[in-house]
PDB file of C-alpha atoms and ligand atoms in Angstrom:
ATOM      1  CA  MET A 325       0.000   0.000   0.000  1.00  0.00           C
ATOM      2  CA  SER A 326       1.018   3.618  -0.571  1.00  0.00           C
ATOM      3  CA  VAL A 327       1.015   7.071   1.006  1.00  0.00           C
ATOM      4  CA  GLY A 328      -1.459   9.457  -0.638  1.00  0.00           C
ATOM      5  CA  ILE A 329      -0.766  13.162  -1.030  1.00  0.00           C
ATOM      6  CA  PHE A 330      -3.784  15.372  -1.632  1.00  0.00           C
ATOM      7  CA  ASP A 331      -3.956  19.008  -2.719  1.00  0.00           C
ATOM      8  CA  SER A 332      -6.355  21.309  -4.536  1.00  0.00           C
ATOM      9  CA  GLY A 333      -3.724  21.580  -7.253  1.00  0.00           C
ATOM     10  CA  LEU A 334       0.035  21.858  -7.600  1.00  0.00           C
ATOM     11  CA  GLY A 335       0.840  23.109  -4.093  1.00  0.00           C
ATOM     12  CA  GLY A 336       1.082  19.667  -2.530  1.00  0.00           C
ATOM     13  CA  LEU A 337       4.088  18.992  -4.749  1.00  0.00           C
ATOM     14  CA  THR A 338       6.154  21.221  -2.445  1.00  0.00           C
ATOM     15  CA  VAL A 339       5.276  18.843   0.402  1.00  0.00           C
ATOM     16  CA  LEU A 340       5.639  15.667  -1.665  1.00  0.00           C
ATOM     17  CA  LYS A 341       9.138  16.739  -2.726  1.00  0.00           C
ATOM     18  CA  GLN A 342      10.351  17.018   0.858  1.00  0.00           C
ATOM     19  CA  ILE A 343       8.639  13.784   1.903  1.00  0.00           C
ATOM     20  CA  VAL A 344      10.204  11.819  -0.955  1.00  0.00           C
ATOM     21  CA  LYS A 345      13.623  13.286  -0.132  1.00  0.00           C
ATOM     22  CA  LEU A 346      13.358  12.086   3.463  1.00  0.00           C
ATOM     23  CA  LEU A 347      11.435   8.833   2.874  1.00  0.00           C
ATOM     24  CA  PRO A 348      12.204   7.617  -0.667  1.00  0.00           C
ATOM     25  CA  GLN A 349      11.589   3.976   0.215  1.00  0.00           C
ATOM     26  CA  TYR A 350       7.774   4.209   0.173  1.00  0.00           C
ATOM     27  CA  ALA A 351       5.318   4.390  -2.762  1.00  0.00           C
ATOM     28  CA  TYR A 352       3.349   7.620  -3.229  1.00  0.00           C
ATOM     29  CA  VAL A 353       0.196   8.607  -5.090  1.00  0.00           C
ATOM     30  CA  TYR A 354      -0.314  12.325  -5.717  1.00  0.00           C
ATOM     31  CA  PHE A 355      -3.768  13.713  -6.414  1.00  0.00           C
ATOM     32  CA  GLY A 356      -4.238  17.365  -7.474  1.00  0.00           C
ATOM     33  CA  ASP A 357      -7.818  18.554  -7.884  1.00  0.00           C
ATOM     34  CA  ASN A 358      -6.625  21.182 -10.373  1.00  0.00           C
ATOM     35  CA  ALA A 359     -10.033  21.417 -12.072  1.00  0.00           C
ATOM     36  CA  HIS A 360     -11.459  22.852  -8.842  1.00  0.00           C
ATOM     37  CA  ALA A 361      -8.475  24.910  -7.621  1.00  0.00           C
ATOM     38  CA  PRO A 362      -8.333  27.283  -5.909  1.00  0.00           C
ATOM     39  CA  TYR A 363     -10.357  25.926  -3.020  1.00  0.00           C
ATOM     40  CA  GLY A 364      -9.744  29.013  -0.908  1.00  0.00           C
ATOM     41  CA  ASP A 365     -12.681  31.017  -2.212  1.00  0.00           C
ATOM     42  CA  ARG A 366     -15.195  28.188  -2.031  1.00  0.00           C
ATOM     43  CA  SER A 367     -17.751  27.412   0.681  1.00  0.00           C
ATOM     44  CA  GLU A 368     -16.890  25.051   3.541  1.00  0.00           C
ATOM     45  CA  ASP A 369     -19.307  22.429   2.211  1.00  0.00           C
ATOM     46  CA  ARG A 370     -17.747  22.437  -1.263  1.00  0.00           C
ATOM     47  CA  ILE A 371     -14.218  22.198   0.183  1.00  0.00           C
ATOM     48  CA  TYR A 372     -15.364  19.299   2.381  1.00  0.00           C
ATOM     49  CA  GLU A 373     -17.006  17.432  -0.525  1.00  0.00           C
ATOM     50  CA  PHE A 374     -14.072  17.944  -2.912  1.00  0.00           C
ATOM     51  CA  THR A 375     -11.599  16.854  -0.259  1.00  0.00           C
ATOM     52  CA  LYS A 376     -13.635  13.778   0.622  1.00  0.00           C
ATOM     53  CA  SER A 377     -13.846  12.715  -3.056  1.00  0.00           C
ATOM     54  CA  GLY A 378     -10.087  13.187  -3.498  1.00  0.00           C
ATOM     55  CA  VAL A 379      -9.244  11.235  -0.358  1.00  0.00           C
ATOM     56  CA  GLU A 380     -11.627   8.451  -1.342  1.00  0.00           C
ATOM     57  CA  PHE A 381      -9.970   8.282  -4.762  1.00  0.00           C
ATOM     58  CA  LEU A 382      -6.575   7.922  -3.049  1.00  0.00           C
ATOM     59  CA  PHE A 383      -7.935   5.170  -0.790  1.00  0.00           C
ATOM     60  CA  ARG A 384      -9.190   3.345  -3.888  1.00  0.00           C
ATOM     61  CA  GLN A 385      -5.666   3.615  -5.334  1.00  0.00           C
ATOM     62  CA  GLY A 386      -4.442   1.645  -2.328  1.00  0.00           C
ATOM     63  CA  CYS A 387      -3.338   4.417   0.039  1.00  0.00           C
ATOM     64  CA  VAL A 388      -3.477   3.446   3.688  1.00  0.00           C
ATOM     65  CA  LEU A 389      -2.612   6.965   4.797  1.00  0.00           C
ATOM     66  CA  VAL A 390      -3.478  10.278   3.100  1.00  0.00           C
ATOM     67  CA  ILE A 391      -1.804  13.565   3.875  1.00  0.00           C
ATOM     68  CA  LEU A 392      -3.866  16.646   3.165  1.00  0.00           C
ATOM     69  CA  ALA A 393      -0.945  18.650   1.751  1.00  0.00           C
ATOM     70  CA  CYS A 394      -3.270  21.632   1.612  1.00  0.00           C
ATOM     71  CA  ASN A 395      -3.861  24.122   4.418  1.00  0.00           C
ATOM     72  CA  THR A 396      -7.326  24.961   3.147  1.00  0.00           C
ATOM     73  CA  ALA A 397      -8.501  21.341   3.192  1.00  0.00           C
ATOM     74  CA  THR A 398      -6.780  20.790   6.553  1.00  0.00           C
ATOM     75  CA  ALA A 399      -8.351  23.915   8.079  1.00  0.00           C
ATOM     76  CA  VAL A 400     -11.853  23.321   6.739  1.00  0.00           C
ATOM     77  CA  ALA A 401     -12.337  19.575   6.191  1.00  0.00           C
ATOM     78  CA  LEU A 402      -9.866  17.487   8.224  1.00  0.00           C
ATOM     79  CA  ARG A 403     -11.640  17.316  11.558  1.00  0.00           C
ATOM     80  CA  ARG A 404     -15.029  16.571   9.985  1.00  0.00           C
ATOM     81  CA  LEU A 405     -13.529  13.837   7.791  1.00  0.00           C
ATOM     82  CA  GLN A 406     -11.758  12.261  10.761  1.00  0.00           C
ATOM     83  CA  GLN A 407     -14.772  12.419  13.046  1.00  0.00           C
ATOM     84  CA  GLU A 408     -17.822  11.942  10.820  1.00  0.00           C
ATOM     85  CA  TRP A 409     -16.678   9.961   7.796  1.00  0.00           C
ATOM     86  CA  LEU A 410     -13.512   7.942   8.284  1.00  0.00           C
ATOM     87  CA  PRO A 411     -14.502   5.760  11.279  1.00  0.00           C
ATOM     88  CA  ALA A 412     -17.542   4.345   9.444  1.00  0.00           C
ATOM     89  CA  ALA A 413     -16.300   4.444   5.829  1.00  0.00           C
ATOM     90  CA  TYR A 414     -12.622   3.438   6.152  1.00  0.00           C
ATOM     91  CA  PRO A 415     -11.870   2.502   9.768  1.00  0.00           C
ATOM     92  CA  ASP A 416      -8.442   1.060   8.922  1.00  0.00           C
ATOM     93  CA  ARG A 417      -7.159   4.117   7.011  1.00  0.00           C
ATOM     94  CA  ARG A 418      -5.799   7.424   8.251  1.00  0.00           C
ATOM     95  CA  ILE A 419      -5.927  11.079   7.160  1.00  0.00           C
ATOM     96  CA  LEU A 420      -3.338  13.567   8.442  1.00  0.00           C
ATOM     97  CA  GLY A 421      -3.260  17.355   8.091  1.00  0.00           C
ATOM     98  CA  ILE A 422      -0.305  19.680   7.841  1.00  0.00           C
ATOM     99  CA  ILE A 423      -1.105  22.584  10.140  1.00  0.00           C
ATOM    100  CA  LEU A 424      -0.302  21.208  13.609  1.00  0.00           C
ATOM    101  CA  PRO A 425       3.325  20.234  12.874  1.00  0.00           C
ATOM    102  CA  VAL A 426       3.933  23.774  11.578  1.00  0.00           C
ATOM    103  CA  VAL A 427       2.236  25.364  14.594  1.00  0.00           C
ATOM    104  CA  GLU A 428       4.298  23.250  17.005  1.00  0.00           C
ATOM    105  CA  THR A 429       7.527  24.193  15.229  1.00  0.00           C
ATOM    106  CA  VAL A 430       6.737  27.904  15.260  1.00  0.00           C
ATOM    107  CA  VAL A 431       5.647  27.961  18.907  1.00  0.00           C
ATOM    108  CA  THR A 432       8.872  26.321  20.107  1.00  0.00           C
ATOM    109  CA  MET A 433      11.403  27.827  17.681  1.00  0.00           C
ATOM    110  CA  LYS A 434      13.897  30.450  18.832  1.00  0.00           C
ATOM    111  CA  VAL A 435      14.240  33.726  16.954  1.00  0.00           C
ATOM    112  CA  LYS A 436      16.779  36.462  17.579  1.00  0.00           C
ATOM    113  CA  ARG A 437      14.240  39.280  17.380  1.00  0.00           C
ATOM    114  CA  PRO A 438      10.994  39.341  19.410  1.00  0.00           C
ATOM    115  CA  LYS A 439       8.652  36.668  18.040  1.00  0.00           C
ATOM    116  CA  ARG A 440       6.092  38.458  15.878  1.00  0.00           C
ATOM    117  CA  ILE A 441       4.358  35.998  13.584  1.00  0.00           C
ATOM    118  CA  GLY A 442       2.742  36.570  10.206  1.00  0.00           C
ATOM    119  CA  VAL A 443       0.556  33.974   8.482  1.00  0.00           C
ATOM    120  CA  ILE A 444      -0.377  34.074   4.811  1.00  0.00           C
ATOM    121  CA  GLY A 445      -2.865  31.681   3.252  1.00  0.00           C
ATOM    122  CA  SER A 446      -6.036  31.274   1.260  1.00  0.00           C
ATOM    123  CA  ARG A 447      -9.176  33.169   2.255  1.00  0.00           C
ATOM    124  CA  ALA A 448     -10.762  30.010   3.707  1.00  0.00           C
ATOM    125  CA  THR A 449      -7.645  29.187   5.779  1.00  0.00           C
ATOM    126  CA  ILE A 450      -7.359  32.713   7.174  1.00  0.00           C
ATOM    127  CA  GLN A 451     -11.106  32.968   7.876  1.00  0.00           C
ATOM    128  CA  SER A 452     -11.029  29.648   9.739  1.00  0.00           C
ATOM    129  CA  ASN A 453      -8.634  31.280  12.256  1.00  0.00           C
ATOM    130  CA  VAL A 454      -6.976  27.890  12.642  1.00  0.00           C
ATOM    131  CA  TYR A 455      -3.523  29.373  13.271  1.00  0.00           C
ATOM    132  CA  PHE A 456      -4.892  31.706  15.974  1.00  0.00           C
ATOM    133  CA  LYS A 457      -6.686  28.829  17.666  1.00  0.00           C
ATOM    134  CA  GLU A 458      -3.843  26.318  17.541  1.00  0.00           C
ATOM    135  CA  ILE A 459      -1.058  28.757  18.442  1.00  0.00           C
ATOM    136  CA  GLY A 460      -3.257  30.195  21.210  1.00  0.00           C
ATOM    137  CA  LYS A 461      -3.799  26.741  22.733  1.00  0.00           C
ATOM    138  CA  ARG A 462      -0.031  26.248  22.998  1.00  0.00           C
ATOM    139  CA  ASP A 463       1.155  29.743  23.945  1.00  0.00           C
ATOM    140  CA  SER A 464      -1.468  32.462  24.295  1.00  0.00           C
ATOM    141  CA  SER A 465       1.243  35.092  24.962  1.00  0.00           C
ATOM    142  CA  LEU A 466       2.009  34.943  21.213  1.00  0.00           C
ATOM    143  CA  LEU A 467      -1.489  36.005  20.156  1.00  0.00           C
ATOM    144  CA  PRO A 468      -1.072  39.822  20.457  1.00  0.00           C
ATOM    145  CA  ALA A 469       1.808  39.579  17.948  1.00  0.00           C
ATOM    146  CA  LEU A 470       0.104  37.247  15.459  1.00  0.00           C
ATOM    147  CA  PHE A 471      -1.032  38.786  12.170  1.00  0.00           C
ATOM    148  CA  GLN A 472      -2.780  37.160   9.215  1.00  0.00           C
ATOM    149  CA  LYS A 473      -3.270  38.092   5.603  1.00  0.00           C
ATOM    150  CA  SER A 474      -5.166  36.169   2.956  1.00  0.00           C
ATOM    151  CA  CYS A 475      -3.545  36.194  -0.485  1.00  0.00           C
ATOM    152  CA  PRO A 476      -6.247  34.790  -2.797  1.00  0.00           C
ATOM    153  CA  LEU A 477      -4.599  35.810  -6.083  1.00  0.00           C
ATOM    154  CA  LEU A 478      -1.344  33.925  -5.582  1.00  0.00           C
ATOM    155  CA  VAL A 479      -2.712  30.400  -6.150  1.00  0.00           C
ATOM    156  CA  PRO A 480      -4.184  31.202  -9.613  1.00  0.00           C
ATOM    157  CA  PHE A 481      -0.843  32.739 -10.649  1.00  0.00           C
ATOM    158  CA  ILE A 482       1.007  29.618  -9.473  1.00  0.00           C
ATOM    159  CA  GLU A 483      -1.481  27.228 -11.102  1.00  0.00           C
ATOM    160  CA  GLU A 484      -1.024  29.125 -14.379  1.00  0.00           C
ATOM    161  CA  GLY A 485       2.775  29.056 -14.068  1.00  0.00           C
ATOM    162  CA  MET A 486       2.842  32.881 -13.872  1.00  0.00           C
ATOM    163  CA  HIS A 487       4.218  33.231 -10.354  1.00  0.00           C
ATOM    164  CA  LYS A 488       7.550  34.624 -11.555  1.00  0.00           C
ATOM    165  CA  SER A 489       5.853  37.386 -13.554  1.00  0.00           C
ATOM    166  CA  ILE A 490       5.920  41.104 -12.750  1.00  0.00           C
ATOM    167  CA  PRO A 491       2.175  41.276 -11.926  1.00  0.00           C
ATOM    168  CA  ALA A 492       2.621  38.406  -9.437  1.00  0.00           C
ATOM    169  CA  ALA A 493       5.489  40.296  -7.757  1.00  0.00           C
ATOM    170  CA  MET A 494       3.378  43.464  -7.520  1.00  0.00           C
ATOM    171  CA  ILE A 495       0.480  41.581  -5.950  1.00  0.00           C
ATOM    172  CA  LEU A 496       2.818  39.862  -3.511  1.00  0.00           C
ATOM    173  CA  LYS A 497       4.232  43.226  -2.394  1.00  0.00           C
ATOM    174  CA  HIS A 498       0.720  44.509  -1.856  1.00  0.00           C
ATOM    175  CA  TYR A 499      -0.185  41.456   0.271  1.00  0.00           C
ATOM    176  CA  LEU A 500       2.975  41.527   2.379  1.00  0.00           C
ATOM    177  CA  ARG A 501       3.014  45.277   3.064  1.00  0.00           C
ATOM    178  CA  PRO A 502       0.756  45.163   6.180  1.00  0.00           C
ATOM    179  CA  LEU A 503       2.819  42.295   7.654  1.00  0.00           C
ATOM    180  CA  LYS A 504       6.038  44.212   7.016  1.00  0.00           C
ATOM    181  CA  GLN A 505       4.552  47.194   8.822  1.00  0.00           C
ATOM    182  CA  LYS A 506       3.885  44.940  11.826  1.00  0.00           C
ATOM    183  CA  GLN A 507       7.616  44.076  11.852  1.00  0.00           C
ATOM    184  CA  ILE A 508       7.104  40.341  11.858  1.00  0.00           C
ATOM    185  CA  SER A 509      10.129  38.125  12.520  1.00  0.00           C
ATOM    186  CA  VAL A 510       8.490  34.829  11.419  1.00  0.00           C
ATOM    187  CA  LEU A 511       6.312  34.280   8.355  1.00  0.00           C
ATOM    188  CA  ILE A 512       4.307  31.052   8.025  1.00  0.00           C
ATOM    189  CA  LEU A 513       3.611  30.034   4.445  1.00  0.00           C
ATOM    190  CA  GLY A 514       0.097  28.844   5.296  1.00  0.00           C
ATOM    191  CA  CYS A 515      -0.544  27.534   1.789  1.00  0.00           C
ATOM    192  CA  THR A 516       1.447  24.769   0.153  1.00  0.00           C
ATOM    193  CA  HIS A 517       1.504  26.637  -3.162  1.00  0.00           C
ATOM    194  CA  TYR A 518       3.527  29.512  -1.717  1.00  0.00           C
ATOM    195  CA  PRO A 519       6.891  27.726  -1.390  1.00  0.00           C
ATOM    196  CA  MET A 520       6.971  27.940  -5.201  1.00  0.00           C
ATOM    197  CA  MET A 521       7.394  31.701  -4.656  1.00  0.00           C
ATOM    198  CA  LYS A 522       9.575  31.397  -1.573  1.00  0.00           C
ATOM    199  CA  LYS A 523      12.584  33.294  -2.968  1.00  0.00           C
ATOM    200  CA  LYS A 524      10.417  36.213  -3.981  1.00  0.00           C
ATOM    201  CA  ILE A 525       8.549  36.143  -0.662  1.00  0.00           C
ATOM    202  CA  GLN A 526      11.849  36.155   1.257  1.00  0.00           C
ATOM    203  CA  SER A 527      13.170  39.083  -0.763  1.00  0.00           C
ATOM    204  CA  VAL A 528       9.984  41.127  -0.288  1.00  0.00           C
ATOM    205  CA  ILE A 529       9.532  40.440   3.432  1.00  0.00           C
ATOM    206  CA  GLY A 530      13.254  40.867   4.181  1.00  0.00           C
ATOM    207  CA  LYS A 531      16.224  38.629   4.935  1.00  0.00           C
ATOM    208  CA  SER A 532      15.832  38.881   8.697  1.00  0.00           C
ATOM    209  CA  VAL A 533      12.400  37.185   8.664  1.00  0.00           C
ATOM    210  CA  ALA A 534      12.317  33.385   9.140  1.00  0.00           C
ATOM    211  CA  VAL A 535      10.078  32.106   6.337  1.00  0.00           C
ATOM    212  CA  ILE A 536       8.494  28.800   7.355  1.00  0.00           C
ATOM    213  CA  ASP A 537       7.988  26.293   4.545  1.00  0.00           C
ATOM    214  CA  PRO A 538       5.647  23.503   5.684  1.00  0.00           C
ATOM    215  CA  GLY A 539       7.217  20.826   3.419  1.00  0.00           C
ATOM    216  CA  ILE A 540      10.271  19.921   5.498  1.00  0.00           C
ATOM    217  CA  ILE A 541       8.348  20.099   8.760  1.00  0.00           C
ATOM    218  CA  VAL A 542       5.582  17.829   7.436  1.00  0.00           C
ATOM    219  CA  ALA A 543       8.131  15.328   6.079  1.00  0.00           C
ATOM    220  CA  ARG A 544       9.805  15.057   9.500  1.00  0.00           C
ATOM    221  CA  SER A 545       6.494  14.750  11.227  1.00  0.00           C
ATOM    222  CA  LEU A 546       5.414  11.930   8.864  1.00  0.00           C
ATOM    223  CA  LYS A 547       8.628  10.064   9.675  1.00  0.00           C
ATOM    224  CA  GLN A 548       7.886  10.363  13.393  1.00  0.00           C
ATOM    225  CA  TYR A 549       4.256   9.358  12.858  1.00  0.00           C
ATOM    226  CA  LEU A 550       5.247   6.152  11.043  1.00  0.00           C
ATOM    227  CA  ALA A 551       7.749   5.302  13.772  1.00  0.00           C
ATOM    228  CA  ARG A 552       4.960   5.669  16.357  1.00  0.00           C
ATOM    229  CA  HIS A 553       2.420   3.700  14.270  1.00  0.00           C
ATOM    230  CA  PRO A 554       3.879   0.352  13.176  1.00  0.00           C
ATOM    231  CA  GLU A 555       0.338  -0.869  12.379  1.00  0.00           C
ATOM    232  CA  ILE A 556       0.296   1.674   9.500  1.00  0.00           C
ATOM    233  CA  ASP A 557       3.995   1.543   8.633  1.00  0.00           C
ATOM    234  CA  SER A 558       4.019  -2.252   8.280  1.00  0.00           C
ATOM    235  CA  ARG A 559       1.298  -2.050   5.598  1.00  0.00           C
ATOM    236  CA  LEU A 560       3.345   0.251   3.334  1.00  0.00           C
ATOM    237  CA  GLU A 561       5.280  -1.202   0.398  1.00  0.00           C
ATOM    238  CA  ARG A 562       9.015  -0.625   0.501  1.00  0.00           C
ATOM    239  CA  TYR A 563      11.563  -0.160  -2.269  1.00  0.00           C
ATOM    240  CA  GLN A 564      14.957  -0.723  -0.697  1.00  0.00           C
ATOM    241  CA  HIS A 565      17.195   1.048  -3.218  1.00  0.00           C
ATOM    242  CA  ALA A 566      14.955   3.972  -4.103  1.00  0.00           C
ATOM    243  CA  ASP A 567      16.270   7.504  -3.777  1.00  0.00           C
ATOM    244  CA  GLU A 568      14.485  10.814  -4.299  1.00  0.00           C
ATOM    245  CA  TYR A 569      15.012  10.497  -8.094  1.00  0.00           C
ATOM    246  CA  SER A 570      13.868   6.928  -8.504  1.00  0.00           C
ATOM    247  CA  ALA A 571      11.096   6.852  -5.914  1.00  0.00           C
ATOM    248  CA  ASN A 572       7.791   5.245  -6.856  1.00  0.00           C
ATOM    249  CA  VAL A 573       5.383   8.180  -7.362  1.00  0.00           C
ATOM    250  CA  SER A 574       2.263   8.316  -9.519  1.00  0.00           C
ATOM    251  CA  PHE A 575       0.321  11.464 -10.358  1.00  0.00           C
ATOM    252  CA  PHE A 576      -3.379  12.062 -10.920  1.00  0.00           C
ATOM    253  CA  THR A 577      -5.262  15.266 -11.722  1.00  0.00           C
ATOM    254  CA  THR A 578      -8.863  16.245 -12.406  1.00  0.00           C
ATOM    255  CA  ASP A 579      -7.746  18.780 -15.053  1.00  0.00           C
ATOM    256  CA  ILE A 580      -6.289  18.303 -18.524  1.00  0.00           C
ATOM    257  CA  ALA A 581      -3.354  15.990 -17.960  1.00  0.00           C
ATOM    258  CA  GLU A 582      -1.143  17.613 -20.658  1.00  0.00           C
ATOM    259  CA  LYS A 583      -1.315  21.045 -19.064  1.00  0.00           C
ATOM    260  CA  ILE A 584      -0.584  19.688 -15.607  1.00  0.00           C
ATOM    261  CA  LYS A 585       2.145  17.390 -16.897  1.00  0.00           C
ATOM    262  CA  ALA A 586       4.260  20.364 -17.967  1.00  0.00           C
ATOM    263  CA  SER A 587       3.866  22.060 -14.571  1.00  0.00           C
ATOM    264  CA  ILE A 588       4.643  18.874 -12.669  1.00  0.00           C
ATOM    265  CA  ALA A 589       7.712  18.177 -14.828  1.00  0.00           C
ATOM    266  CA  ARG A 590       8.941  21.751 -14.248  1.00  0.00           C
ATOM    267  CA  PHE A 591       8.448  21.429 -10.549  1.00  0.00           C
ATOM    268  CA  TRP A 592       9.537  17.833 -10.156  1.00  0.00           C
ATOM    269  CA  GLY A 593      12.576  18.350 -12.382  1.00  0.00           C
ATOM    270  CA  ARG A 594      11.840  15.360 -14.630  1.00  0.00           C
ATOM    271  CA  LYS A 595       9.181  14.091 -16.997  1.00  0.00           C
ATOM    272  CA  THR A 596       6.338  12.186 -15.409  1.00  0.00           C
ATOM    273  CA  ASP A 597       3.200  10.474 -16.445  1.00  0.00           C
ATOM    274  CA  VAL A 598       0.064  12.251 -15.200  1.00  0.00           C
ATOM    275  CA  ARG A 599      -3.327  10.627 -15.493  1.00  0.00           C
ATOM    276  CA  ARG A 600      -6.626  12.444 -15.636  1.00  0.00           C
ATOM    277  CA  VAL A 601      -9.495  11.267 -13.475  1.00  0.00           C
ATOM    278  CA  SER A 602     -13.027  12.548 -13.161  1.00  0.00           C
ATOM    279  CA  LEU A 603     -14.567  12.055  -9.765  1.00  0.00           C
TER     280      LEU A 603
HETATM  281  N1  LIG B 441      -2.380  24.461  -1.488  1.00  0.00           N
HETATM  282  C1  LIG B 441      -3.617  24.982  -0.942  1.00  0.00           C
HETATM  283  C2  LIG B 441      -3.383  25.395   0.493  1.00  0.00           C
HETATM  284  O1  LIG B 441      -2.388  24.993   1.082  1.00  0.00           O
HETATM  285  C3  LIG B 441      -4.129  25.971  -1.911  1.00  0.00           C
HETATM  286  C4  LIG B 441      -5.292  26.780  -1.560  1.00  0.00           C
HETATM  287  C5  LIG B 441      -6.387  26.888  -2.566  1.00  0.00           C
HETATM  288  O2  LIG B 441      -6.643  25.946  -3.325  1.00  0.00           O
HETATM  289  O3  LIG B 441      -7.021  27.963  -2.528  1.00  0.00           O
HETATM  290  O4  LIG B 441      -4.165  26.056   1.096  1.00  0.00           O
END
């Protein structure tokens, strides 16, 4: 059986890349719901239904564990899926989100300047207040210096492969200005698409700000999870000599496979087969 990676589109590739680097021995199935991206401007019910269909597709592909490599799906749908759907529909499978490992890292990390945290994400993620709630539960003294900004136009630019364009840079500056004014020292990339613009984000927000990319954190947390859960780990296929370049990864999208293939190849650094599915 495999590990499933779910995202509304291409963003989950930034997480998949780090996971495969750290754990190349497993088999992975990536599902991008590109036909419905971005999720961030949709209603909670639509995000829930799309996420459920994508996860179910990954289960049917033989995934024992699915990672919602999408902040929006994690913020809006994860808890409901885990509580209302999974126990009855697939009691022997698991769904993990990506927000808590990032929150735990940020709460405990040391920064040279006073810890003033910025969070950027989709409209649905920011409106869910998930970062406020989860950071507040762990250290409420951080809440007065926690600032959020939704950046709804970045995902369409990234999905279209236009994130290195001048208009994208102008929009990014506009989004980050209020966080810069708050003199943040930590910036959480609360959307898995944003690491594709990380260099630009770092240059706009300033070198002294620690920009937190969820990919590496989620990869480490998956490794720890599998060590703690041998009942899941023992069901995963293993490829002893795989490395990050030869790992067993298959890709599925709900959009036109040719269009997505080019983006995945650009991001993944090699040609890949991408299959289209309609759910
Ligand atoms: N990658 C998704 C996330 O992390 C993209 C958001 C969207 O589809 O709007 O939130």
